[in-house]
PDB file of C-alpha atoms in Angstrom:
ATOM      1  CA  SER A   1       0.300  -8.981 -25.238  1.00 44.00           C
ATOM      2  CA  ALA A   2      -1.363  -8.033 -22.051  1.00 51.00           C
ATOM      3  CA  THR A   3       0.550  -8.328 -18.763  1.00 54.00           C
ATOM      4  CA  GLN A   4      -1.251  -9.751 -15.843  1.00 54.00           C
ATOM      5  CA  GLN A   5      -0.849  -7.445 -12.937  1.00 57.00           C
ATOM      6  CA  THR A   6      -1.467  -8.752  -9.183  1.00 58.00           C
ATOM      7  CA  PHE A   7      -2.349  -6.123  -6.739  1.00 60.00           C
ATOM      8  CA  LEU A   8      -1.898  -6.667  -2.799  1.00 61.00           C
ATOM      9  CA  TRP A   9      -3.667  -3.840  -0.892  1.00 69.00           C
ATOM     10  CA  GLN A  10      -2.802  -2.696   2.555  1.00 71.00           C
ATOM     11  CA  HIS A  11      -4.072   0.344   4.410  1.00 77.00           C
ATOM     12  CA  THR A  12      -2.108   2.291   6.992  1.00 80.00           C
ATOM     13  CA  SER A  13      -2.383   5.717   8.266  1.00 83.00           C
ATOM     14  CA  ALA A  14      -0.201   8.391   9.771  1.00 84.00           C
ATOM     15  CA  VAL A  15      -0.449  11.852  11.248  1.00 86.00           C
ATOM     16  CA  VAL A  16       2.153  14.267  10.147  1.00 87.00           C
ATOM     17  CA  PRO A  17       2.863  17.320  12.360  1.00 86.00           C
ATOM     18  CA  GLY A  18       2.591  20.755  10.718  1.00 83.00           C
ATOM     19  CA  PHE A  19       5.558  21.931   8.562  1.00 84.00           C
ATOM     20  CA  THR A  20       6.471  24.356   6.038  1.00 84.00           C
ATOM     21  CA  GLY A  21       7.996  23.334   2.642  1.00 87.00           C
ATOM     22  CA  ASP A  22       9.082  19.748   2.459  1.00 90.00           C
ATOM     23  CA  THR A  23       8.965  17.224   5.265  1.00 91.00           C
ATOM     24  CA  VAL A  24       9.885  13.453   5.827  1.00 91.00           C
ATOM     25  CA  ALA A  25       7.437  11.249   7.630  1.00 88.00           C
ATOM     26  CA  GLU A  26       7.494   7.579   8.639  1.00 87.00           C
ATOM     27  CA  LEU A  27       4.602   5.585   7.371  1.00 81.00           C
ATOM     28  CA  PRO A  28       4.092   2.423   8.946  1.00 80.00           C
ATOM     29  CA  LEU A  29       3.768  -0.701   6.971  1.00 76.00           C
ATOM     30  CA  GLU A  30       2.723  -4.189   8.123  1.00 76.00           C
ATOM     31  CA  CYS A  31       5.129  -6.963   7.124  1.00 76.00           C
ATOM     32  CA  THR A  32       4.024 -10.639   7.724  1.00 76.00           C
ATOM     33  CA  TYR A  33       5.654 -13.852   7.797  1.00 75.00           C
ATOM     34  CA  ASP A  34       2.271 -15.730   7.595  1.00 75.00           C
ATOM     35  CA  PHE A  35       2.299 -17.779   4.461  1.00 69.00           C
ATOM     36  CA  GLU A  36      -1.528 -17.764   4.387  1.00 69.00           C
ATOM     37  CA  VAL A  37      -1.077 -14.046   3.257  1.00 74.00           C
ATOM     38  CA  LYS A  38      -0.678 -13.680  -0.321  1.00 77.00           C
ATOM     39  CA  ALA A  39       1.852 -11.058   0.187  1.00 78.00           C
ATOM     40  CA  ALA A  40       4.243 -13.107   2.161  1.00 80.00           C
ATOM     41  CA  LYS A  41       3.754 -16.005  -0.284  1.00 81.00           C
ATOM     42  CA  TYR A  42       4.791 -13.820  -3.165  1.00 84.00           C
ATOM     43  CA  LEU A  43       7.807 -12.151  -1.386  1.00 84.00           C
ATOM     44  CA  LEU A  44       8.993 -15.716  -0.338  1.00 84.00           C
ATOM     45  CA  ALA A  45       8.708 -17.038  -3.934  1.00 87.00           C
ATOM     46  CA  LEU A  46      11.118 -14.428  -5.323  1.00 89.00           C
ATOM     47  CA  ASP A  47      14.866 -14.970  -5.423  1.00 89.00           C
ATOM     48  CA  GLY A  48      15.826 -11.408  -5.605  1.00 90.00           C
ATOM     49  CA  GLY A  49      15.251  -8.196  -7.520  1.00 93.00           C
ATOM     50  CA  THR A  50      12.722  -5.733  -6.373  1.00 92.00           C
ATOM     51  CA  VAL A  51       8.980  -5.497  -5.673  1.00 88.00           C
ATOM     52  CA  PRO A  52       7.059  -2.688  -7.260  1.00 87.00           C
ATOM     53  CA  LEU A  53       5.035  -0.710  -4.686  1.00 86.00           C
ATOM     54  CA  ARG A  54       2.447   2.064  -5.383  1.00 86.00           C
ATOM     55  CA  PHE A  55       1.629   4.225  -2.415  1.00 85.00           C
ATOM     56  CA  LEU A  56      -1.756   6.100  -2.984  1.00 86.00           C
ATOM     57  CA  PHE A  57      -2.415   9.123  -0.648  1.00 86.00           C
ATOM     58  CA  SER A  58      -5.516  10.463   0.704  1.00 88.00           C
ATOM     59  CA  GLY A  59      -6.403  12.489   3.654  1.00 88.00           C
ATOM     60  CA  THR A  60      -6.742  16.052   4.820  1.00 89.00           C
ATOM     61  CA  VAL A  61      -4.476  18.876   5.077  1.00 87.00           C
ATOM     62  CA  PHE A  62      -5.171  21.385   7.497  1.00 86.00           C
ATOM     63  CA  GLY A  63      -3.235  24.947   7.407  1.00 84.00           C
ATOM     64  CA  ARG A  64      -3.449  28.415   8.087  1.00 81.00           C
ATOM     65  CA  GLY A  65      -5.966  30.596   6.356  1.00 75.00           C
ATOM     66  CA  ASN A  66      -5.985  34.451   6.311  1.00 79.00           C
ATOM     67  CA  GLN A  67      -8.248  34.640   9.593  1.00 83.00           C
ATOM     68  CA  SER A  68      -8.343  31.205  10.814  1.00 86.00           C
ATOM     69  CA  PHE A  69      -7.472  27.829   9.397  1.00 85.00           C
ATOM     70  CA  SER A  70      -7.935  25.926   6.000  1.00 86.00           C
ATOM     71  CA  VAL A  71      -8.900  22.639   5.185  1.00 89.00           C
ATOM     72  CA  ARG A  72      -7.998  20.670   1.807  1.00 89.00           C
ATOM     73  CA  GLN A  73      -8.550  17.254   0.664  1.00 93.00           C
ATOM     74  CA  VAL A  74      -5.290  15.413  -0.730  1.00 89.00           C
ATOM     75  CA  PRO A  75      -6.238  14.821  -4.209  1.00 91.00           C
ATOM     76  CA  TRP A  76      -7.100  11.366  -5.121  1.00 88.00           C
ATOM     77  CA  ASP A  77      -4.453  10.937  -7.682  1.00 90.00           C
ATOM     78  CA  ARG A  78      -1.835  11.533  -5.472  1.00 89.00           C
ATOM     79  CA  GLU A  79       0.630   8.483  -5.443  1.00 90.00           C
ATOM     80  CA  GLN A  80       4.367   7.402  -5.390  1.00 88.00           C
ATOM     81  CA  PRO A  81       5.873   4.409  -7.058  1.00 90.00           C
ATOM     82  CA  PHE A  82       8.878   2.676  -5.116  1.00 88.00           C
ATOM     83  CA  ASP A  83      10.923  -0.344  -6.075  1.00 92.00           C
ATOM     84  CA  MET A  84      11.676  -2.237  -2.807  1.00 91.00           C
ATOM     85  CA  PRO A  85      14.543  -4.760  -2.950  1.00 95.00           C
ATOM     86  CA  VAL A  86      13.146  -8.134  -1.938  1.00 92.00           C
ATOM     87  CA  SER A  87      16.287  -8.168   0.152  1.00 94.00           C
ATOM     88  CA  VAL A  88      14.806  -5.519   2.671  1.00 91.00           C
ATOM     89  CA  TRP A  89      11.838  -7.996   3.118  1.00 88.00           C
ATOM     90  CA  ARG A  90      14.118 -11.001   3.843  1.00 90.00           C
ATOM     91  CA  ASP A  91      16.453  -8.831   6.156  1.00 92.00           C
ATOM     92  CA  LEU A  92      13.548  -7.983   8.112  1.00 89.00           C
ATOM     93  CA  ILE A  93      12.104 -11.355   8.247  1.00 87.00           C
ATOM     94  CA  ARG A  94      15.411 -12.651   9.511  1.00 89.00           C
ATOM     95  CA  LEU A  95      15.692  -9.733  12.124  1.00 91.00           C
ATOM     96  CA  HIS A  96      12.264 -10.667  13.669  1.00 87.00           C
ATOM     97  CA  TYR A  97      12.064 -14.377  13.169  1.00 85.00           C
ATOM     98  CA  PRO A  98      15.689 -15.649  13.304  1.00 89.00           C
ATOM     99  CA  GLY A  99      16.008 -18.928  12.152  1.00 86.00           C
ATOM    100  CA  THR A 100      12.259 -19.805  12.361  1.00 85.00           C
ATOM    101  CA  GLY A 101       9.309 -20.028  10.163  1.00 79.00           C
ATOM    102  CA  TRP A 102       5.464 -19.339  10.729  1.00 79.00           C
ATOM    103  CA  VAL A 103       2.787 -21.865  10.443  1.00 82.00           C
ATOM    104  CA  ARG A 104      -0.850 -21.094  11.128  1.00 83.00           C
ATOM    105  CA  LEU A 105      -3.004 -24.050  12.522  1.00 88.00           C
ATOM    106  CA  THR A 106      -6.326 -24.572  13.610  1.00 92.00           C
ATOM    107  CA  ARG A 107      -6.922 -24.747  16.976  1.00 94.00           C
ATOM    108  CA  GLU A 108      -7.906 -28.470  16.870  1.00 96.00           C
ATOM    109  CA  ALA A 109      -4.594 -28.880  15.327  1.00 94.00           C
ATOM    110  CA  ILE A 110      -2.851 -27.162  18.045  1.00 93.00           C
ATOM    111  CA  ASP A 111      -4.803 -28.988  20.860  1.00 94.00           C
ATOM    112  CA  ALA A 112      -3.933 -32.195  19.097  1.00 95.00           C
ATOM    113  CA  LEU A 113      -0.062 -31.655  18.727  1.00 94.00           C
ATOM    114  CA  ALA A 114      -0.058 -30.377  22.400  1.00 94.00           C
ATOM    115  CA  ALA A 115      -1.523 -33.618  23.366  1.00 95.00           C
ATOM    116  CA  TYR A 116       0.860 -35.302  21.410  1.00 95.00           C
ATOM    117  CA  ARG A 117       3.754 -33.470  22.747  1.00 95.00           C
ATOM    118  CA  SER A 118       2.546 -33.898  26.207  1.00 95.00           C
ATOM    119  CA  ALA A 119       1.806 -37.828  26.122  1.00 96.00           C
ATOM    120  CA  ARG A 120       5.594 -38.087  24.892  1.00 95.00           C
ATOM    121  CA  GLY A 121       7.224 -35.589  27.368  1.00 95.00           C
ATOM    122  CA  LEU A 122       8.545 -33.559  24.509  1.00 94.00           C
ATOM    123  CA  LEU A 123       9.590 -29.917  25.456  1.00 92.00           C
ATOM    124  CA  GLY A 124       8.487 -28.357  22.456  1.00 92.00           C
ATOM    125  CA  PHE A 125       6.277 -28.360  19.238  1.00 92.00           C
ATOM    126  CA  ASP A 126       9.250 -28.479  17.077  1.00 92.00           C
ATOM    127  CA  GLU A 127      10.203 -31.700  18.777  1.00 94.00           C
ATOM    128  CA  ALA A 128       6.719 -33.098  18.348  1.00 94.00           C
ATOM    129  CA  ILE A 129       6.323 -32.047  14.511  1.00 93.00           C
ATOM    130  CA  THR A 130      10.090 -33.535  13.881  1.00 93.00           C
ATOM    131  CA  GLU A 131       8.995 -36.844  15.551  1.00 93.00           C
ATOM    132  CA  LEU A 132       5.937 -37.217  13.642  1.00 93.00           C
ATOM    133  CA  LEU A 133       7.624 -36.261  10.529  1.00 92.00           C
ATOM    134  CA  ALA A 134      10.261 -39.096  11.116  1.00 91.00           C
ATOM    135  CA  ALA A 135       7.524 -41.571  11.587  1.00 90.00           C
ATOM    136  CA  ALA A 136       5.918 -40.828   8.359  1.00 88.00           C
ATOM    137  CA  PRO A 137       6.530 -43.872   5.951  1.00 81.00           C
ATOM    138  CA  GLU A 138       6.491 -41.621   2.712  1.00 82.00           C
ATOM    139  CA  LEU A 139       9.607 -39.570   4.228  1.00 73.00           C
ATOM    140  CA  ARG A 140      11.713 -42.510   4.902  1.00 67.00           C
TER     141      ARG A 140
END
């Protein structure tokens, strides 16, 4: 039976200073808590284990030539798999968003919530949402 694979693409870039032999370089990767983004929904749904990542490399390598410098393209087949523990993402989210979540709202919804909050003298959006939820008949 065929297995279905889901691919989530993310692009990033880095410039690595010159070196001889092997080197280690940091590669910045964005990590989001926006549940409108498929990767965040996927990671939140996992209880544990690892997430299979595949890093695909491309770019240009500049080096010293015999009389000047050389230029080579990184071959398109250069890749590196990595199994990232789900706990890494969860720890990162706890570090940057301690005790909170993230919800994207339309501008109209934010304005309406701000007006509700202001009309009732509430200090924050959390209080406004909590009050609105407490008033919902289906939640009582």
